Coordinates of C-alpha atoms in Angstrom, one line a residue:
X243 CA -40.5 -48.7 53.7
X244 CA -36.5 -48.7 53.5
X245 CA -35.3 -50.6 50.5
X246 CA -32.8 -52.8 51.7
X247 CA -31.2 -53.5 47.8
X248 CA -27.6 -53.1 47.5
X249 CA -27.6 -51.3 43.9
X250 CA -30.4 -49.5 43.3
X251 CA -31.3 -48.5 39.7
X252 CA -33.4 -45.5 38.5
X253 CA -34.1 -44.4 34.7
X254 CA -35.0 -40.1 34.6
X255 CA -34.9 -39.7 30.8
X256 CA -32.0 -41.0 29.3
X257 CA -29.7 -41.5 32.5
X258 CA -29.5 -44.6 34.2
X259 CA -28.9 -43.3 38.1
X260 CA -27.3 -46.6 39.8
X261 CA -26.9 -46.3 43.7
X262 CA -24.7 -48.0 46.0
X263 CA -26.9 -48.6 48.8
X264 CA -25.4 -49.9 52.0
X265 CA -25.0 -46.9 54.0
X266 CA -24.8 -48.1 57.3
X267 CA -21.3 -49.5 55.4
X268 CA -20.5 -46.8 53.8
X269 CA -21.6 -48.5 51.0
X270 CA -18.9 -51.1 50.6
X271 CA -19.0 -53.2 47.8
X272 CA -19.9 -57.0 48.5
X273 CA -19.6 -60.0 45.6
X274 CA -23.3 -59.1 45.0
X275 CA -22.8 -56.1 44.1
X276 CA -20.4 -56.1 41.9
X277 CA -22.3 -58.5 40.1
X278 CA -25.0 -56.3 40.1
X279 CA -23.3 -53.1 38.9
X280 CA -21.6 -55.1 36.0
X281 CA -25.0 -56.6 35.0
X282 CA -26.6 -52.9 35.1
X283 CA -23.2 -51.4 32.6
X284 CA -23.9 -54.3 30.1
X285 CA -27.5 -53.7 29.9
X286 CA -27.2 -50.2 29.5
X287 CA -24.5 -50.3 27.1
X288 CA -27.0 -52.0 24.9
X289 CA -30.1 -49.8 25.3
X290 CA -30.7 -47.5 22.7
X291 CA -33.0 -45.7 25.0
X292 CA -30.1 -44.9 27.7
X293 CA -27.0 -42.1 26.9
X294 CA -26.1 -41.6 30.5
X295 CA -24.9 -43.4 33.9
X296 CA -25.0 -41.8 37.1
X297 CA -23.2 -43.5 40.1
X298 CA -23.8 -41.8 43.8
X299 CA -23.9 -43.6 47.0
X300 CA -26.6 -44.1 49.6
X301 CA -26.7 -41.6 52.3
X302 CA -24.6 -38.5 52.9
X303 CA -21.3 -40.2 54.5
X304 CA -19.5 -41.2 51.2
X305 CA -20.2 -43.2 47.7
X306 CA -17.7 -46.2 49.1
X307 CA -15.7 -47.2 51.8
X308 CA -14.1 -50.1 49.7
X309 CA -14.4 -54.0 49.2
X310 CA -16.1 -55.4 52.7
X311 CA -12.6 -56.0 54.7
X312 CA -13.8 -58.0 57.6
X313 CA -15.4 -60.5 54.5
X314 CA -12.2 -60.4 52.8
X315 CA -10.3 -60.9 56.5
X316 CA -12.5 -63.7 57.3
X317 CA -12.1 -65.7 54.2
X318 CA -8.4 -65.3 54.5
X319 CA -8.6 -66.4 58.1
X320 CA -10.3 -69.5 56.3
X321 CA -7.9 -70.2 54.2
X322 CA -10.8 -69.3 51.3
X323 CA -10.8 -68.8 47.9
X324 CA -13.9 -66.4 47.8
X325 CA -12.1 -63.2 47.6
X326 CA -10.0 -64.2 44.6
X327 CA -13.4 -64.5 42.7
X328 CA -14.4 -61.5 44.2
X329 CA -11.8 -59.6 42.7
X330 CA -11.5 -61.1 39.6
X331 CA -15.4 -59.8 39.0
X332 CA -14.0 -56.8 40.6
X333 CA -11.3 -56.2 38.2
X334 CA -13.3 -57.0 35.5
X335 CA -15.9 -54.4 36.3
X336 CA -13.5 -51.6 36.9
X337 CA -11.9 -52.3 33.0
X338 CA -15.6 -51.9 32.0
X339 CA -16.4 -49.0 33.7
X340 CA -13.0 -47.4 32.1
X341 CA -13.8 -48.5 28.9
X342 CA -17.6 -47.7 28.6
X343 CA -18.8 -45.9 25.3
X344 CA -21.6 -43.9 26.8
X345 CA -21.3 -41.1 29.6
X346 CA -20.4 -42.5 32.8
X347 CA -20.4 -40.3 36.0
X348 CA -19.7 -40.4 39.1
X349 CA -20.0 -38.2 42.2
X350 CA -17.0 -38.9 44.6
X351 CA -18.8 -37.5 47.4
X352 CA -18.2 -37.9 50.9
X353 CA -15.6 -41.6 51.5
X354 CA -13.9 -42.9 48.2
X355 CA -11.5 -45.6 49.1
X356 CA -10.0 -48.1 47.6
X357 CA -13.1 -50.4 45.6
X358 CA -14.8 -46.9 45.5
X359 CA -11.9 -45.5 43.5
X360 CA -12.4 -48.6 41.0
X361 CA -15.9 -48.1 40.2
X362 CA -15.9 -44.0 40.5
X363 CA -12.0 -42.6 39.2
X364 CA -12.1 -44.7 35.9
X365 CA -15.3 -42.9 34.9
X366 CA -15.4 -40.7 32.0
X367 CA -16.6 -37.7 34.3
X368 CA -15.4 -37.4 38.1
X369 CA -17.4 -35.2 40.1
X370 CA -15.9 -34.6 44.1
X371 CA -17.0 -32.3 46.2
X372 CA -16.2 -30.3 49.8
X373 CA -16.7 -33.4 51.8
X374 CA -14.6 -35.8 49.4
X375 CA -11.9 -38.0 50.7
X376 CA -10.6 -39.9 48.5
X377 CA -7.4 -42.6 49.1
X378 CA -6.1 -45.9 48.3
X379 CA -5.4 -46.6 52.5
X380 CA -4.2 -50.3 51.4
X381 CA -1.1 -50.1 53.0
X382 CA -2.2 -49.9 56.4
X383 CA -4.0 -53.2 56.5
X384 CA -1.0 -55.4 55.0
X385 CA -2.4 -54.8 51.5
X386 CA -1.4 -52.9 48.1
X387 CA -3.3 -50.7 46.1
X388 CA -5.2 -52.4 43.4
X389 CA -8.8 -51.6 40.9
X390 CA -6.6 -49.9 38.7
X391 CA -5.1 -47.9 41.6
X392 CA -1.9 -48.1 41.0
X393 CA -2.2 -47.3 36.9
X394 CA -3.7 -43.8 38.9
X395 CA -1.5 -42.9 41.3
X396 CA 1.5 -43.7 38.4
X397 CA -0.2 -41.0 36.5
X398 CA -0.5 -38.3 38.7
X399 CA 2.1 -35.4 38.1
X400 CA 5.8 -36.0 39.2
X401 CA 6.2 -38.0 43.0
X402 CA 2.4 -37.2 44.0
X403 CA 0.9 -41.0 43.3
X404 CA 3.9 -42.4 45.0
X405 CA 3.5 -40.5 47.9
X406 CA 0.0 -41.4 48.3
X407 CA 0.5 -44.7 47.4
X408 CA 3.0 -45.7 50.2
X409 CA 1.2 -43.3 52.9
X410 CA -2.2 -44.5 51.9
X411 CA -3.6 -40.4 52.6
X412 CA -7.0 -39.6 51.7
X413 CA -6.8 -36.5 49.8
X414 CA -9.4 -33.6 49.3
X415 CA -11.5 -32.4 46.3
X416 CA -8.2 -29.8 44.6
X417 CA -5.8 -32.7 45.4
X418 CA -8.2 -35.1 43.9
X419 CA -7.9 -33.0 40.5
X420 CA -4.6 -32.6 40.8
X421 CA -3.5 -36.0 41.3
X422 CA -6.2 -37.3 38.1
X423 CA -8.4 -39.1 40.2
X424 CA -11.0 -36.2 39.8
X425 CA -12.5 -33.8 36.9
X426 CA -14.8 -31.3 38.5
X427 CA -15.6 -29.9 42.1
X428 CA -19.8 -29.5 42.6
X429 CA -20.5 -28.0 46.2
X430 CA -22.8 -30.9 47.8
X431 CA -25.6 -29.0 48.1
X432 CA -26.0 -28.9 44.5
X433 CA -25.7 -32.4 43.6
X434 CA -29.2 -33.3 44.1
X435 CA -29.5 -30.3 40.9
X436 CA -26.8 -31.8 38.9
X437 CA -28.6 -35.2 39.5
X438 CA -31.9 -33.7 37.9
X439 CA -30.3 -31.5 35.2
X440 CA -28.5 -35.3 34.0
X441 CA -32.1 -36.4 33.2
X442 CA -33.6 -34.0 32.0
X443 CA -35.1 -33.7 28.6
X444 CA -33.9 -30.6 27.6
X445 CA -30.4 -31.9 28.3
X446 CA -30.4 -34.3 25.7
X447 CA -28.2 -33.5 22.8
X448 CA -25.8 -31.3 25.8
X449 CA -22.5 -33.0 26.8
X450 CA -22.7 -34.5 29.9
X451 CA -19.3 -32.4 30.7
X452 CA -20.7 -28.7 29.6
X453 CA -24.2 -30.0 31.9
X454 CA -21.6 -30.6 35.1
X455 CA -19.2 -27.9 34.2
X456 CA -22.2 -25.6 35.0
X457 CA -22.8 -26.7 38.8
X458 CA -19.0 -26.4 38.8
X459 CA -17.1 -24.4 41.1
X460 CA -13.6 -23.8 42.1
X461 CA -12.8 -26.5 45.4
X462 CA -11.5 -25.4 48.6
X463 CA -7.5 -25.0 48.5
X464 CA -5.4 -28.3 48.8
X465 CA -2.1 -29.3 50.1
X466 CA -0.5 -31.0 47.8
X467 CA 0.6 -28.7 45.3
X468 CA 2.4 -26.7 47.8
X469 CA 4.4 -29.7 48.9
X470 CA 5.7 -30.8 45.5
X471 CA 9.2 -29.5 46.2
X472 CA 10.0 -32.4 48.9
X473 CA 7.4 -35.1 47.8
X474 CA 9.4 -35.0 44.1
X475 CA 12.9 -35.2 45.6
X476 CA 12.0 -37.7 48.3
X477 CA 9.8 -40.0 46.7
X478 CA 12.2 -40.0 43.3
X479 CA 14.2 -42.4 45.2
X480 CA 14.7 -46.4 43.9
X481 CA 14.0 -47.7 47.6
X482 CA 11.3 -47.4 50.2
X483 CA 14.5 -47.2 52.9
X484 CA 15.6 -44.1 50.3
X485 CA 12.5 -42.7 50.9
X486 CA 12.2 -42.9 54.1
X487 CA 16.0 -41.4 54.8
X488 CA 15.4 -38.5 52.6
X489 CA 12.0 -37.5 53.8
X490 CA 13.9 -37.6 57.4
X491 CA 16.8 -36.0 56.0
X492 CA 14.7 -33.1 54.1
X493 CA 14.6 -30.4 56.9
X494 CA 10.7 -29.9 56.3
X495 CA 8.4 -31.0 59.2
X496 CA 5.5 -32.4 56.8
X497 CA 8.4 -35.1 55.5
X498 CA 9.1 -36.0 58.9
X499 CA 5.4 -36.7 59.4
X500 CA 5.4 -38.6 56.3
X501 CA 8.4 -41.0 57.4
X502 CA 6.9 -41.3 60.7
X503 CA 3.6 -42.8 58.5
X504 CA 5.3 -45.1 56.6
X505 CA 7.0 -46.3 59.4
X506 CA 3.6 -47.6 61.0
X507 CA 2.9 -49.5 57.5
X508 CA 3.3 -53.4 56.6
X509 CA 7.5 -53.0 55.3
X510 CA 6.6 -55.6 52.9
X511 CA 3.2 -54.2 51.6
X512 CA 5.5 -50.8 51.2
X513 CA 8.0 -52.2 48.9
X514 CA 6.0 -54.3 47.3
X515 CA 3.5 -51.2 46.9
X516 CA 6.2 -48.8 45.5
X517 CA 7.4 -52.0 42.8
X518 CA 3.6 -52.2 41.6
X519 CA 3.4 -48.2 41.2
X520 CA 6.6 -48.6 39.2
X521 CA 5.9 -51.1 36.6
X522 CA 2.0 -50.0 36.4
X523 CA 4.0 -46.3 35.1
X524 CA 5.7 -48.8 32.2
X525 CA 2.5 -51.2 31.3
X526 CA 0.7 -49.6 28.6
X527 CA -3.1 -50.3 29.5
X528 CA -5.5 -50.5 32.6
X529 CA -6.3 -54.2 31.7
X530 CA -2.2 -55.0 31.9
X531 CA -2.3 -53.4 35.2
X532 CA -5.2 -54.9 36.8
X533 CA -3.4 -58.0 35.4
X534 CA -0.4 -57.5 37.2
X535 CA -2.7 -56.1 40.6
X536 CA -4.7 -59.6 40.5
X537 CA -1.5 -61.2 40.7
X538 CA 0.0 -59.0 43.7
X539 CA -3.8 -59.4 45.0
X540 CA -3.9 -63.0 45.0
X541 CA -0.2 -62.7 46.8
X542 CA -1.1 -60.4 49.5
X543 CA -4.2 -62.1 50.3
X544 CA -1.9 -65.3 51.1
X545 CA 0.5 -63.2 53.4
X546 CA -0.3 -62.7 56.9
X547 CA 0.2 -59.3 57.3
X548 CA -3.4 -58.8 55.5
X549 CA -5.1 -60.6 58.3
X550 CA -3.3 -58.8 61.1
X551 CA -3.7 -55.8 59.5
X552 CA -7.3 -55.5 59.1
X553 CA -7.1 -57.7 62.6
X554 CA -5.4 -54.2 63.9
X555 CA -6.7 -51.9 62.3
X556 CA -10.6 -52.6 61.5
X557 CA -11.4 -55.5 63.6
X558 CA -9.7 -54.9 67.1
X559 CA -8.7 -51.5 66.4
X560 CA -5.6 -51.7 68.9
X561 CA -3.3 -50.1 66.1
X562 CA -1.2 -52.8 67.2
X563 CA -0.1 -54.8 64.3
X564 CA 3.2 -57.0 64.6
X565 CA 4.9 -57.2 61.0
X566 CA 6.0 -59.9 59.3
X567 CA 8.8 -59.1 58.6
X568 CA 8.8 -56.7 60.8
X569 CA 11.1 -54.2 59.4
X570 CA 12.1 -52.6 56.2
X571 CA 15.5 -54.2 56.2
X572 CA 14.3 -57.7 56.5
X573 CA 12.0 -57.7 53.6
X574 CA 13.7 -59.8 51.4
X575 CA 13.7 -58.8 47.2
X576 CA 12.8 -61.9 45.8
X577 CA 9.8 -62.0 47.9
X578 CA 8.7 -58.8 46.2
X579 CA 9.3 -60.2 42.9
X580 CA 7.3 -63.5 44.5
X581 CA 4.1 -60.9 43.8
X582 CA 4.7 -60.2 40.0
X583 CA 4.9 -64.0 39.2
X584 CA 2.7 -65.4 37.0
X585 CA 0.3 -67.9 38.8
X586 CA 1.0 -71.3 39.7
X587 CA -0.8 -74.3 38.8
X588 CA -4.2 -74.6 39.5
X589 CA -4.6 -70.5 39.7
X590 CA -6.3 -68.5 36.7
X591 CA -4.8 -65.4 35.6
X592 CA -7.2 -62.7 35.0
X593 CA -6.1 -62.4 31.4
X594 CA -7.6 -59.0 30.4
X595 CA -4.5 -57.8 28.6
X596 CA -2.6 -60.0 25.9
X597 CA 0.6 -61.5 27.6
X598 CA 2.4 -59.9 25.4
X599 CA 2.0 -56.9 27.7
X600 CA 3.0 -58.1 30.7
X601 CA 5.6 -56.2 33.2
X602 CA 9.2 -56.2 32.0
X603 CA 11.1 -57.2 35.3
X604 CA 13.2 -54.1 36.2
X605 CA 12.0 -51.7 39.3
X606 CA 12.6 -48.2 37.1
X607 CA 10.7 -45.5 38.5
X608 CA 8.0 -43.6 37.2
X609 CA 7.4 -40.8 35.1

C-alpha cells in the first residue's frame, strides 16, 4: 500500500532520513508539514542516538515545488489569516534548520523553489544534482522572495542574487554552487548510494562532507559565470527602472532577454524585491532577515497583485495578469517602504532577531 503521510521519517543507523512526500505536488509544503518537519529537527536534536538528517523528496520530479500557492491564493481571496501562521512556523523552521548542531543534508534534486530553498539551502550540506532547478520564481505571482531567500541571493558573488532575485530564473546544479545555494553535485543515479553510505555503520566517526564528497562529481557547465560581465554592471544599478535601461542599453542579447522578463513581473513586487535583497546584504543574521521577510510577507499577501498573480499564472494559466500598478513608473516609494514597517496593531512580529537588528532605512546596494 502507498503511504499517503506528508513527512515520512526513517532511522538507518544514526541518520534520521525525513521525506517530503506529496509527489503528485511536487512535494509542496502544507501547514502540516511544516509542523511535522520542525517537530522531527527538535526530536532529533535531542537524541543521543541520532548524528545525521537526511532531507529528499518523494518521487523523482523534485524535493519541493514551494508553499501550496492555490492554499495561500485562496486564503488571500478570503481575506484569511491562515497563511500568516503558516509562515510564521515556516520562518521559524527555516532559522532551525540553519542553525542545527548536528549534520543536516539535503539533496536538492529535481524542483527547489521557493519553500524548498527554506528547508534545503540553509542546510549545513547541499547536495544538487543534473536534474536540479533551483529558484526563488516569487516575482512572477505578485510576491517577493522570502525563507531566508533574500539573505541567499544577497550573498551570492557580485550582481548574481540580484539578478535572480528580480527574474525569479531557476538555475542549474554549477550555478547553484556558484550563487551559494549549493555545496556539492552527486549524479542522480547515485543518490540512492549516497542515501545508504549516510547510514551506514562504518560511516560513523566519517564527516558527513568527506562521505558526500566521495559520490561527488564535477556538474554539467552553467551559464552564469560567463555572464558576470553584464549581470554586475546592470544589476549594480540603485533602481529597478536602472536596471531595466542598462540591461537594454548593454548591446548583449541575453540582457535584452532579461529586461524583456522583468518587464512581464508585478513592478511593485520588483522594487519592492530589489529593496528586501538590499537591506537583507546589511542585516547581520538569517533570524533579522526572515524578520524583515515576515513583514514584506504579511504585506504582499494583503496586495492584490499576489492573488492575480497566482490567479495568472498557476490557477488560470492565461499569463495574463493586469498589474496594480501597472507599470514601473507608477509604483509609488513610500509604498515600498509600506513593506519594511513594523506591524500594526493587532499583528505579531516574528521576533527571531533582537530589535536592535532591525533594517536601517536606506536602499544601499549590496555587496
Amino acid at each position: 500500500m502507498t503511504d499517503d503521510r506528508p513527512v515520512l521519517l526513517e532511522t538507518r543507523g544514526t541518520c534520521l532520513h525525513i521525506t517530503l512526500n506529496r509527489p503528485r505536488a511536487l512535494n509542496a509544503l502544507s501547514h502540516t508539514m511544516v509542523g511535522l518537519l520542525d517537530a522531527a529537527l527538535a526530536r532529533a536534536e535531542q537524541d543521543e542516538a541520532i548524528d545525521t538528517v537526511l532531507l529528499s523528496g518523494a518521487g523523482d520530479r523534485g524535493l519541493c515545488a514551494g508553499g501550496d500557492i492555490r492554499a495561500l491564493h485562496d486564503d488571500a481571496r478570503a481575506s484569511g489569516r491562515a497563511s500568516l501562521e503558516f509562515w510564521r512556523d515556516e520562518y521559524r523552521l527555516n532559522a532551525r534548520i540553519a542553525g542545527f548542531p548536528k549534520p543536516y543534508v539535503a539533496l536538492m534534486d529535481g524542483i527547489v523553489m521557493g519553500g524548498g530553498v527554506g528547508v534545503s539551502a540553509h542546510a549545513g550540506v547541499r547536495v544538487v544534482t543534473e536534474r536540479s532547478r533551483v529558484a526563488m520564481p516569487e516575482t512572477a505571482i505578485g510576491f517577493v522572495p522570502d525563507v531566508g531567500g533574500t539573505r541567499l541571493l544577497a550573498s551570492a558573488p557580485g550582481e548574481l542574487g540580484t539578478h535572480l532575485a528580480l527574474t525569479g530564473r531557476s538555475v542549474g546544479a554549477a550555478d547553484a554552487v556558484l550563487c551559494g545555494l549549493a555545496d556539492y553535485h552527486v549524479p542522480a543515479r547515485l543518490l540512492p548510494a549516497l542515501t545508504e553510505a549516510l547510514g551506514e555503520p562504518a560511516d560513523q566517526g566519517t564527516p558527513v562532507a568527506g562521505i558526500v564528497q566521495r559520490f561527488a562529481t564535477e556538474p554539467p557547465a552553467g551559464e552564469l559565470a560567463a555572464q558576470r560581465g553584464w549581470i554586475d554592471a546592470c544589476y549594480a544599478a540603485d533602481t529597478v527602472e536602472e536596471i531595466v535601461r542598462r540591461l537594454r542599453g548593454s548591446g548583449v542579447a541575453a540582457a535584452e532577454t532579461a529586461a524583456d522578463e522583468l518587464l512581464t513581473k508585478s513592478p511593485l513586487a520588483l522594487k519592492v524585491t530589489l529593496a528586501a535583497v538590499r537591506r537583507a546584504a546589511r542585516l547581520d543574521s538569517l533570524e533579522a532577515v526572515l524578520d524583515q521577510e515576515f513583514r514584506v510577507s504579511c504585506r504582499a499577501f494583503e496586495h492584490p497583485d499576489f492573488v492575480e498573480g497566482v490567479r495568472a499564472r498557476i490557477i488560470d494559466k492565461d499569463n495574463a495578469p493586469q498589474w496594480k500598478p501597472g507599470s514601473l513608473a507608477e509604483v509609488d516609494d513610500q509604498e515600498v517602504a509600506r513593506f519594511f514597517a513594523p506591524l500594526g496593531p493587532g499583528e505579531q512580529e516574528l521576533g527571531l532577531a533582537p530589535v536592535s537588528t532591525d533594517a536601517p532605512t536606506g536602499e544601499g546596494r549590496a555587496g
